[in-house]
Amino acid sequence: MKTNQDIEQGDFRNQAQEAIAHHEWSRAVEILLAASKTQDIGAEGYEMLGQAAWWIGEQKISIDAREKAYAMRINEGDFASAGRLCLFIAELYHYENARAVSAYWFRLGKEILEKHKDSAAYGWYLRAEAISAFERDSDLASAMHFALQAEEIGREQGDRNLACLVRHDIGRFMMSSGKVHEGLEIMENAMSLVMSGQVEPMTTGKLFCNMIDACDQLVDFQRAGEWDAVARNWCERVGHSSGFPGICRVKRAGLMRMRGAWAEAEIEAMKAKQELTHLYAFAARAIYEVGEIRLRLGNLDGADQAFREAHALGFHSQPGLAMLYDEQGKTRAACEMLENVLSDISLPLKRVPIITALGMLAVKSNKKELAQSLSTELLQIAANFESEAINASALHLSGLLAYLHGDYEKALEAFRSTMKYWLNARLPYEIAHARLNIGNTLAKMGRTELARLEWETALSEFERLGAKPDVEKVRMAMARESDQPASDEKKALMFTDIVGSTALISIIGDSAWKHLVQWHDKTLRGLFELHLGKEADHAGDGFFVSFDTAQDAVRCAQEIQRTLLKHRTTQGFAPNVRIGIHSAQVSYSDSTIVGFEVHKAARIASLGDAGQIVASLEIAVVMDEAMILERKTSLVKGIEEAIEVVLLKWNE
């Protein structure tokens, strides 16, 4: 290896150029930094340093080098090159979320290049305007206007990189306007220069990213996977620590998630996050992908952390964050969130994932008009863009609407058509969901054996994937259908638990908590016995108790709250407890009460807050109206339709 002295005395430019030509980015940075300490490496040297530093993630060095090169080009009177550097610097600051600084450099570049319209650099400015019109303003007409001018300049000036990138952009714009086949053909023709190695690595990386992103928007996973494989080979050649391998990893993680390789997808997304720490806009998308994976796995806390981290970096984290809210029982807030996001998106393909998620939540919330409007729009987008995948999503939403309206034949046809596409696309999670919906529909039609077959197949796939929330949904559907009581025995079911127990433990410590729980359990068990309750289960700080009558259950619940209040008043403290009560015919398994009604009772209890008694309508109908404090309708996890509950008075 040559020493710094060798570099100083030798031709550092040739050495740096040779290192760059072989994608030895770190070596190029080493050569140029060493040379800059002993001599003036000039604008060309600093431009090379800025390029090489970017590829190894040294964003600060890259910006600093290009700013120095800019100042030198101005002093030399090479204003076209100076203007081109302004655009580079603006892009780098944009990636760092330094939007005001980025805007300053862009305005400076525009001001310079408007006076040098006969240069290739002006074509690069026009391309930047085209991308801004497309991505920021969703103005396809302006984007195409700027792009066509930039393409002409690229050809006239012999700038192959500019001409190739802009040609690819034109294909993207055409695809987004609904001319899918023409747009894709233009994009893939532009990729021929990439495949033959006729453009620079930076241009190559951008073209790969744009190509895969276009396939993602069309939900064409087969085509996206093919281009991803080619991009992966290219990344291997240009260096693992460079920016584009990290950006490609984000796309790859999304494809792996869709294929059902969730553990591997999360690893890939986390690697991308580490590689993209200097490129905030792309790092945010990597973190968002982690959130999507964790949400499907049922790691709601982890998903929440990832979505919020991505949001803090400037990404809207949708529709993932809204679907997390839904899993947490906040479906109304989730709908409002997606409606707000959708109002800011005009390009049809970018609206698709938001429409798809919002449509499902609208059906769940019984917002029929909204769901119908979204279904109609999704079907229109699918027709305009001739996308089978978008059409499958539209059919899925149509099926949910038909199910909501009780048209089970239509729903079944829609769900089966949806599953056929997902099977061809090899998307296991979507296939399992389609089977769950088919099973639910068949059950409504009285075709129990066929429903159970679909449920069992869906359950097996969800278990293989590790999709815990969906496993629970299938099991509840199966329990609901099989929950036929062996007799006409009816029971009142009560669930209790201490509210805020985790926070309480951290305050009082493990030893005090142990004594508190012992007192709590002894007190409640005494009241259960007094009101003829039978303890069915005890887990942590909660109880599941059955009663022969609703009246016994209500009186017991009221006495529990009064006893706790009295102890709180006289002794200074008692834990806050919430109680849920439901009445239904029950089934037994080895003398244990089981089935859907048990799940429903537990969900009703989860709707309560500290010191509250929440009861189902089955309890409310046997109560005096004067005992009812409030009525409300709520959506609960694992139950398709909203349920009506009441809050009962007890402190009188």
XYZ file of C-alpha atoms in Angstrom:
652
model
C 0.000 0.000 0.000
C 1.297 3.451 -0.882
C 2.056 5.882 1.921
C 0.667 9.390 2.269
C 4.046 10.707 1.117
C 3.772 8.624 -2.066
C 0.325 10.053 -2.625
C 1.501 13.598 -2.038
C 4.402 13.255 -4.441
C 2.593 11.208 -7.071
C -0.350 11.917 -9.319
C -3.160 11.706 -6.773
C -5.782 12.457 -9.420
C -4.933 9.380 -11.492
C -4.802 7.237 -8.365
C -8.184 8.511 -7.158
C -9.756 8.085 -10.598
C -8.474 4.512 -10.796
C -9.889 3.715 -7.317
C -13.268 5.188 -8.275
C -13.312 3.267 -11.561
C -12.904 0.039 -9.543
C -15.487 1.138 -6.945
C -12.790 1.306 -4.283
C -14.551 4.194 -2.593
C -12.719 4.095 0.736
C -9.362 4.037 -1.030
C -10.365 7.039 -3.135
C -11.401 8.990 -0.031
C -8.123 8.089 1.679
C -6.073 9.277 -1.300
C -7.948 12.551 -1.725
C -8.071 13.462 1.971
C -4.358 12.810 2.342
C -3.573 14.902 -0.731
C -5.785 17.771 0.435
C -3.718 18.156 3.600
C -0.523 18.981 1.687
C -1.671 20.536 -1.579
C -4.542 22.137 -3.445
C -6.487 19.273 -5.008
C -8.671 21.698 -6.945
C -12.361 21.641 -7.750
C -12.056 18.348 -9.650
C -10.375 16.691 -6.670
C -13.045 17.873 -4.260
C -15.798 16.711 -6.633
C -14.228 13.239 -6.712
C -13.949 13.303 -2.921
C -17.611 14.269 -2.595
C -18.634 11.410 -4.881
C -16.516 8.730 -3.169
C -17.443 9.869 0.353
C -21.151 9.529 -0.457
C -20.693 5.899 -1.449
C -19.247 4.976 1.943
C -21.860 6.904 3.911
C -19.601 9.840 4.842
C -22.274 12.452 4.228
C -20.504 15.287 6.067
C -17.288 14.809 4.081
C -19.317 14.612 0.861
C -21.154 17.880 1.509
C -18.042 19.702 2.687
C -16.071 18.606 -0.372
C -18.779 19.680 -2.807
C -19.211 23.056 -1.100
C -15.460 23.657 -1.505
C -15.670 22.567 -5.140
C -18.568 25.004 -5.662
C -16.556 27.938 -4.318
C -13.617 27.019 -6.567
C -15.821 26.720 -9.689
C -17.246 30.179 -8.989
C -13.718 31.607 -8.669
C -12.738 29.886 -11.921
C -15.761 31.369 -13.695
C -17.132 27.877 -14.471
C -20.685 28.799 -13.546
C -22.380 25.834 -15.219
C -20.352 23.394 -13.102
C -21.004 25.538 -10.025
C -24.741 25.427 -10.693
C -24.613 21.642 -11.109
C -22.827 21.368 -7.750
C -25.578 23.450 -6.130
C -28.095 20.798 -7.227
C -25.910 18.014 -5.800
C -25.583 19.816 -2.476
C -29.327 20.567 -2.334
C -30.051 16.851 -2.842
C -27.663 15.848 -0.054
C -29.219 18.282 2.420
C -32.685 17.074 1.366
C -31.721 13.517 2.340
C -30.677 14.837 5.743
C -34.089 16.517 6.216
C -32.391 19.935 6.225
C -35.151 21.249 3.984
C -34.470 24.994 4.391
C -30.760 24.574 3.582
C -31.635 22.287 0.675
C -34.059 24.900 -0.697
C -31.365 27.601 -0.440
C -28.863 25.603 -2.515
C -31.536 24.706 -5.062
C -32.542 28.368 -5.507
C -28.877 29.299 -5.869
C -28.400 26.625 -8.536
C -31.519 27.761 -10.393
C -30.353 31.386 -10.336
C -26.975 30.426 -11.798
C -28.216 27.944 -14.406
C -31.022 30.171 -15.702
C -28.157 32.234 -17.163
C -26.498 29.166 -18.743
C -29.292 27.404 -20.597
C -26.897 26.128 -23.240
C -25.219 23.772 -20.731
C -25.894 20.169 -19.742
C -26.096 21.410 -16.148
C -29.265 23.327 -17.054
C -30.762 20.009 -18.162
C -30.042 18.611 -14.694
C -31.864 21.593 -13.195
C -34.870 20.914 -15.447
C -34.865 17.272 -14.341
C -34.915 18.386 -10.696
C -37.945 20.573 -11.464
C -39.636 17.609 -13.162
C -39.101 15.351 -10.148
C -40.355 18.065 -7.797
C -43.505 18.590 -9.873
C -44.147 14.839 -9.894
C -43.304 13.833 -6.329
C -44.144 16.991 -4.371
C -46.942 18.601 -6.409
C -48.379 15.551 -8.239
C -48.426 17.783 -11.336
C -47.900 15.321 -14.192
C -48.284 17.906 -16.947
C -45.536 20.146 -15.541
C -43.343 17.139 -14.777
C -43.579 15.957 -18.394
C -42.940 19.492 -19.707
C -39.692 19.839 -17.750
C -38.602 16.268 -18.489
C -38.950 16.580 -22.270
C -36.827 19.740 -22.235
C -34.202 18.051 -20.050
C -34.096 14.990 -22.321
C -33.501 17.164 -25.385
C -30.636 18.984 -23.643
C -29.108 15.682 -22.522
C -29.037 14.429 -26.097
C -27.740 17.703 -27.555
C -24.988 17.954 -24.958
C -24.069 14.266 -25.146
C -24.803 13.718 -21.441
C -25.768 10.041 -21.469
C -26.520 9.936 -17.737
C -28.964 12.838 -17.934
C -30.680 11.529 -21.068
C -31.048 8.029 -19.622
C -32.417 9.179 -16.260
C -34.900 11.586 -17.817
C -36.081 8.978 -20.323
C -36.754 6.675 -17.392
C -38.588 9.516 -15.611
C -40.811 10.030 -18.649
C -41.754 6.357 -18.489
C -42.644 6.751 -14.784
C -44.770 9.790 -15.507
C -46.614 7.992 -18.313
C -47.234 4.984 -16.084
C -48.645 7.233 -13.358
C -50.992 8.857 -15.883
C -52.503 5.464 -16.707
C -50.397 4.566 -19.755
C -48.932 1.569 -17.959
C -47.673 -0.558 -20.840
C -46.129 2.377 -22.726
C -44.516 3.700 -19.548
C -43.039 0.369 -18.513
C -41.695 -0.225 -22.010
C -39.898 3.147 -21.961
C -38.492 2.466 -18.489
C -37.226 -0.994 -19.392
C -35.680 0.296 -22.642
C -33.813 2.922 -20.604
C -32.505 0.121 -18.379
C -30.594 -1.283 -21.374
C -27.888 1.351 -20.812
C -27.638 0.177 -17.211
C -27.325 -3.467 -18.184
C -24.544 -2.636 -20.658
C -22.660 -0.503 -18.111
C -22.865 2.722 -20.132
C -23.877 5.027 -17.255
C -22.289 6.043 -13.940
C -22.958 4.130 -10.686
C -25.076 6.981 -9.262
C -27.311 6.919 -12.329
C -27.500 3.122 -12.188
C -28.580 3.137 -8.559
C -31.324 5.694 -9.150
C -32.652 3.768 -12.133
C -32.821 0.510 -10.176
C -34.636 2.213 -7.301
C -37.141 3.910 -9.588
C -37.765 0.683 -11.515
C -38.477 -1.382 -8.402
C -40.583 1.432 -6.913
C -42.734 1.549 -10.052
C -43.345 -2.195 -9.812
C -44.261 -1.787 -6.138
C -46.832 0.871 -6.964
C -48.421 -1.447 -9.503
C -48.277 -4.228 -6.877
C -46.448 -6.262 -9.540
C -44.355 -8.354 -7.162
C -43.120 -10.746 -9.836
C -41.560 -7.955 -11.907
C -40.276 -6.191 -8.762
C -38.579 -9.395 -7.600
C -36.833 -9.864 -10.938
C -35.406 -6.331 -10.951
C -34.470 -6.652 -7.280
C -32.356 -9.715 -8.080
C -30.479 -7.767 -10.779
C -30.047 -4.787 -8.437
C -28.688 -7.060 -5.712
C -25.962 -8.342 -8.018
C -25.058 -4.777 -8.928
C -24.882 -3.750 -5.257
C -22.421 -6.567 -4.640
C -20.130 -5.051 -7.256
C -20.253 -1.408 -6.109
C -19.657 -2.063 -2.410
C -21.739 -3.184 0.541
C -21.349 -0.012 2.585
C -22.630 2.296 -0.119
C -25.918 4.167 -0.052
C -27.690 2.226 -2.785
C -27.344 -1.228 -1.241
C -29.127 0.214 1.811
C -31.859 1.766 -0.332
C -32.232 -1.501 -2.251
C -32.511 -3.380 1.045
C -35.608 -1.350 1.947
C -37.315 -2.451 -1.258
C -36.098 -6.018 -0.769
C -37.401 -6.134 2.817
C -40.837 -5.148 1.554
C -40.791 -7.913 -1.043
C -39.660 -10.457 1.559
C -42.486 -9.373 3.879
C -45.027 -9.901 1.116
C -43.549 -13.357 0.435
C -43.972 -14.297 4.107
C -40.293 -14.341 5.142
C -40.902 -11.983 8.059
C -37.900 -12.760 10.258
C -35.537 -12.357 7.308
C -37.371 -9.224 6.184
C -36.929 -7.566 9.576
C -33.206 -8.383 9.559
C -32.888 -6.899 6.069
C -34.792 -3.745 7.060
C -32.648 -3.276 10.181
C -29.489 -3.616 8.070
C -30.899 -0.977 5.734
C -31.552 1.318 8.682
C -27.937 0.987 9.801
C -26.612 1.638 6.298
C -28.846 4.660 5.784
C -28.300 6.587 9.016
C -26.942 9.485 6.915
C -29.940 9.454 4.543
C -32.888 10.225 6.801
C -35.603 10.035 4.148
C -34.602 6.478 3.221
C -33.838 5.432 6.799
C -37.414 6.386 7.710
C -38.772 3.958 5.123
C -36.551 1.182 6.460
C -37.843 1.796 9.986
C -41.431 1.890 8.700
C -40.917 -1.515 7.098
C -39.797 -2.869 10.486
C -43.048 -1.540 11.944
C -45.142 -3.320 9.293
C -43.432 -6.621 10.049
C -43.831 -6.261 13.818
C -47.499 -5.368 13.408
C -48.180 -8.605 11.561
C -46.282 -10.557 14.206
C -48.435 -9.019 16.939
C -45.556 -7.064 18.507
C -47.688 -3.943 18.907
C -45.290 -2.069 21.190
C -42.420 -2.695 18.779
C -44.543 -1.637 15.820
C -45.614 1.542 17.600
C -41.993 2.410 18.346
C -40.950 1.871 14.714
C -43.837 3.850 13.218
C -43.236 6.784 15.546
C -39.511 6.751 14.821
C -40.210 6.804 11.081
C -42.731 9.615 11.591
C -40.126 11.630 13.490
C -37.842 11.360 10.434
C -40.528 12.833 8.179
C -42.385 9.753 6.873
C -46.168 9.635 7.447
C -46.014 5.955 8.555
C -49.280 5.089 6.850
C -51.221 2.910 6.519
C -49.261 0.936 9.113
C -49.821 3.333 12.016
C -53.575 3.420 11.397
C -53.770 -0.377 11.272
C -51.889 -0.454 14.584
C -54.522 1.868 16.063
C -57.184 -0.545 14.834
C -55.464 -3.479 16.548
C -55.427 -1.395 19.719
C -59.198 -0.892 19.491
C -58.982 2.714 18.216
C -60.682 2.093 14.870
C -62.452 5.454 14.690
C -59.190 7.347 15.193
C -57.533 5.090 12.613
C -60.202 5.984 10.036
C -59.802 9.710 10.676
C -56.037 9.380 10.350
C -56.247 7.705 6.930
C -58.935 10.081 5.660
C -56.615 13.011 6.456
C -53.672 11.359 4.673
C -55.784 10.447 1.644
C -56.989 14.041 1.234
C -53.375 15.092 0.576
C -52.645 12.454 -2.094
C -53.791 12.972 -5.671
C -51.781 10.476 -7.753
C -53.967 7.346 -8.132
C -51.242 4.729 -7.565
C -50.082 6.444 -4.382
C -53.683 6.446 -3.129
C -54.072 2.665 -3.507
C -52.524 1.432 -0.201
C -54.367 4.115 1.785
C -57.697 3.388 0.072
C -57.272 -0.346 0.658
C -56.648 0.072 4.397
C -59.284 2.770 4.895
C -61.853 0.678 3.048
C -61.378 -2.250 5.440
C -61.673 0.040 8.461
C -64.771 1.729 7.003
C -66.482 -1.662 6.661
C -65.492 -2.581 10.199
C -66.905 0.747 11.447
C -70.130 0.210 9.464
C -69.428 3.331 7.381
C -71.148 1.888 4.330
C -71.181 5.000 2.145
C -67.479 5.664 2.666
C -66.611 2.022 2.033
C -68.682 1.979 -1.169
C -67.046 5.166 -2.433
C -63.573 3.756 -1.775
C -64.467 0.449 -3.422
C -65.663 2.238 -6.551
C -62.472 4.324 -6.739
C -60.254 1.279 -6.252
C -62.042 -0.637 -9.028
C -61.605 2.366 -11.337
C -57.878 2.627 -10.593
C -57.494 -1.111 -11.227
C -59.228 -0.724 -14.605
C -57.248 2.383 -15.602
C -53.890 0.824 -14.764
C -54.795 -2.719 -15.863
C -53.395 -4.107 -12.612
C -54.537 -7.539 -11.517
C -53.145 -6.982 -8.037
C -55.027 -3.713 -7.502
C -58.117 -5.419 -8.898
C -57.686 -8.185 -6.317
C -57.595 -5.587 -3.542
C -60.703 -3.954 -5.005
C -62.508 -7.306 -5.114
C -61.539 -7.953 -1.492
C -63.128 -4.670 -0.442
C -66.204 -5.421 -2.560
C -66.480 -8.769 -0.797
C -66.328 -7.132 2.640
C -69.098 -4.738 1.600
C -71.272 -7.548 0.259
C -70.749 -9.454 3.514
C -71.757 -6.362 5.476
C -74.969 -6.092 3.420
C -75.729 -9.792 3.894
C -75.156 -10.711 0.228
C -73.079 -13.785 1.038
C -73.120 -15.278 -2.465
C -71.566 -12.110 -3.891
C -69.093 -11.915 -1.010
C -68.027 -15.526 -1.519
C -67.446 -14.975 -5.239
C -65.345 -11.859 -4.537
C -63.221 -13.533 -1.847
C -62.575 -16.579 -4.026
C -61.502 -14.394 -6.965
C -59.197 -12.482 -4.640
C -57.643 -15.695 -3.321
C -57.038 -16.959 -6.856
C -54.860 -13.945 -7.620
C -52.964 -14.094 -4.326
C -52.279 -17.795 -4.935
C -50.766 -16.991 -8.339
C -48.716 -14.172 -6.812
C -47.550 -16.456 -3.946
C -48.482 -14.054 -1.122
C -49.156 -16.314 1.889
C -50.504 -13.717 4.335
C -53.043 -12.402 1.831
C -54.018 -15.976 0.897
C -54.676 -16.836 4.552
C -56.790 -13.705 4.988
C -58.831 -14.601 1.925
C -59.425 -18.082 3.394
C -60.520 -16.550 6.706
C -63.061 -14.384 4.875
C -64.253 -17.336 2.794
C -64.702 -19.372 5.974
C -66.673 -16.594 7.666
C -68.929 -16.271 4.617
C -69.528 -20.015 4.290
C -70.468 -20.141 7.981
C -73.086 -17.428 7.421
C -74.466 -19.549 4.578
C -74.745 -22.579 6.872
C -71.996 -24.526 5.098
C -70.178 -25.340 8.314
C -67.886 -28.146 7.176
C -66.521 -26.152 4.254
C -66.091 -23.124 6.529
C -64.087 -25.166 9.014
C -61.820 -26.457 6.233
C -61.003 -22.876 5.166
C -60.487 -21.752 8.769
C -58.160 -24.648 9.549
C -56.089 -23.932 6.425
C -55.903 -20.228 7.293
C -54.993 -21.036 10.896
C -52.159 -23.305 9.803
C -50.713 -20.589 7.549
C -51.037 -17.817 10.142
C -49.329 -20.043 12.728
C -46.499 -20.783 10.293
C -46.040 -17.079 9.623
C -46.213 -16.167 13.303
C -49.186 -13.822 12.774
C -50.458 -13.900 16.363
C -53.361 -11.411 15.995
C -54.701 -13.301 12.992
C -54.328 -16.666 14.736
C -56.616 -15.319 17.448
C -59.158 -14.087 14.880
C -59.394 -17.508 13.270
C -59.687 -19.296 16.598
C -62.464 -16.960 17.696
C -64.337 -17.551 14.421
C -64.058 -21.308 14.932
C -65.084 -21.017 18.591
C -68.090 -18.890 17.690
C -69.319 -21.468 15.188
C -68.729 -24.496 17.435
C -70.074 -22.833 20.581
C -73.308 -24.808 20.711
C -74.227 -25.483 24.363
C -74.765 -29.045 25.484
C -77.771 -27.854 27.489
C -79.842 -24.699 27.909
C -77.610 -23.626 30.795
C -77.022 -19.896 30.928
C -74.342 -18.179 32.966
C -73.284 -14.659 33.805
C -69.547 -14.298 33.110
C -67.377 -11.773 34.951
C -63.815 -10.652 34.257
C -61.835 -8.382 36.598
C -58.326 -6.957 36.512
C -56.257 -4.230 38.166
C -55.836 -1.131 35.989
C -52.301 0.243 35.619
C -50.648 -2.673 37.383
C -47.311 -2.322 35.549
C -46.916 1.317 36.552
C -48.009 0.495 40.103
C -45.340 -2.203 40.486
C -42.638 0.236 39.376
C -43.789 2.690 42.053
C -44.286 0.430 45.077
C -41.778 -2.342 44.283
C -42.111 -6.111 43.991
C -42.423 -6.857 47.707
C -45.254 -4.375 48.351
C -46.970 -5.526 45.157
C -46.938 -9.121 46.346
C -48.689 -8.181 49.602
C -51.170 -5.968 47.756
C -52.162 -8.750 45.355
C -52.604 -11.168 48.242
C -55.013 -8.732 49.923
C -56.806 -8.070 46.609
C -57.258 -11.774 45.830
C -58.507 -12.606 49.339
C -60.974 -9.696 49.319
C -62.435 -10.471 45.901
C -62.659 -14.208 46.518
C -64.668 -13.525 49.662
C -67.124 -11.404 47.668
C -67.368 -14.021 44.891
C -68.335 -16.639 47.490
C -70.806 -14.288 49.175
C -72.643 -13.738 45.871
C -72.558 -17.399 44.772
C -69.861 -16.914 42.150
C -67.641 -19.747 40.959
C -64.020 -18.944 40.153
C -63.221 -20.296 36.679
C -59.704 -18.917 36.227
C -57.175 -16.664 37.916
C -54.241 -15.226 35.947
C -51.952 -12.499 37.272
C -54.128 -9.884 38.957
C -57.360 -10.827 37.150
C -60.244 -13.212 37.759
C -62.744 -15.037 35.541
C -65.864 -15.937 37.534
C -69.245 -17.413 36.575
C -72.637 -16.833 38.222
C -75.971 -18.553 37.804
C -77.826 -15.239 37.400
C -77.057 -11.823 35.998
C -78.371 -10.220 39.187
C -75.824 -12.084 41.322
C -73.008 -11.004 39.021
C -74.072 -7.347 39.044
C -74.492 -7.241 42.826
C -71.056 -8.825 43.257
C -69.437 -6.323 40.869
C -71.036 -3.392 42.675
C -69.938 -4.712 46.059
C -66.361 -5.121 44.816
C -66.180 -1.490 43.746
C -67.781 -0.264 46.995
C -65.385 -2.355 49.100
C -62.364 -1.013 47.244
C -63.616 2.568 47.579
C -64.201 2.126 51.307
C -60.696 0.710 51.809
C -59.263 3.555 49.731
C -61.101 6.086 51.911
C -60.301 4.559 55.302
C -56.843 3.102 54.684
C -55.520 5.533 52.097
C -55.129 3.143 49.181
C -56.699 0.301 47.207
C -55.989 -0.783 43.624
C -58.211 0.430 40.787
C -60.166 -2.456 39.288
C -62.296 -2.670 36.149
C -65.031 -5.272 35.753
C -66.815 -6.647 32.705
C -69.989 -8.777 32.786
C -71.750 -10.713 30.027
C -74.589 -13.254 30.059
C -74.888 -16.152 27.588
C -75.416 -19.857 27.116
C -72.100 -21.581 27.655
C -70.217 -24.688 26.622
C -67.922 -26.834 28.734
C -64.710 -28.710 28.077
C -63.628 -30.912 30.970
C -65.843 -28.864 33.324
C -64.206 -25.609 32.108
C -66.350 -22.928 30.473
C -65.034 -22.328 26.936
C -66.049 -20.782 23.645
C -66.745 -17.507 21.927
C -68.886 -16.044 24.722
C -65.917 -16.263 27.094
C -63.812 -14.271 24.614
C -66.635 -11.751 24.257
C -66.895 -11.285 28.031
C -63.143 -10.682 28.253
C -63.303 -8.096 25.460
C -66.187 -6.309 27.187
C -64.090 -6.059 30.344
C -61.237 -4.525 28.319
C -63.529 -1.605 27.434
C -63.659 -0.519 31.063
C -61.535 1.957 32.925
C -60.522 2.246 36.558
C -63.521 1.838 38.877
C -65.966 0.987 36.083
C -68.422 -1.879 35.563
C -69.077 -2.555 31.866
C -71.938 -4.904 30.966
C -73.320 -6.347 27.747
C -76.894 -5.748 26.577
C -77.697 -9.283 27.745
C -77.004 -8.053 31.280
C -78.657 -4.650 30.757
C -82.049 -6.106 29.764
C -82.559 -7.589 33.234
C -81.482 -4.426 35.039
C -83.524 -1.444 36.143
C -82.909 1.477 33.743
C -82.010 3.610 36.747
C -78.944 1.423 37.285
C -77.524 2.301 33.853
C -75.072 5.184 33.809
C -74.264 5.290 30.097
C -74.837 3.367 26.860
C -72.284 3.131 24.055
C -71.323 1.103 20.990
C -67.751 -0.118 20.688
C -65.538 -2.132 18.374
C -63.497 -4.775 20.119
C -60.587 -6.876 18.900
C -61.545 -10.225 17.425
C -65.278 -9.478 16.995
C -66.422 -8.408 13.538
C -69.394 -6.255 14.466
C -69.610 -3.414 16.962
C -71.217 -4.400 20.278
C -73.460 -2.349 22.544
C -72.483 -2.097 26.189
C -73.573 -0.138 29.253
C -71.778 1.342 32.248
C -73.489 0.405 35.522
C -73.863 2.590 38.579
C -72.506 1.277 41.861
C -71.630 4.197 44.130
C -75.173 4.906 45.418
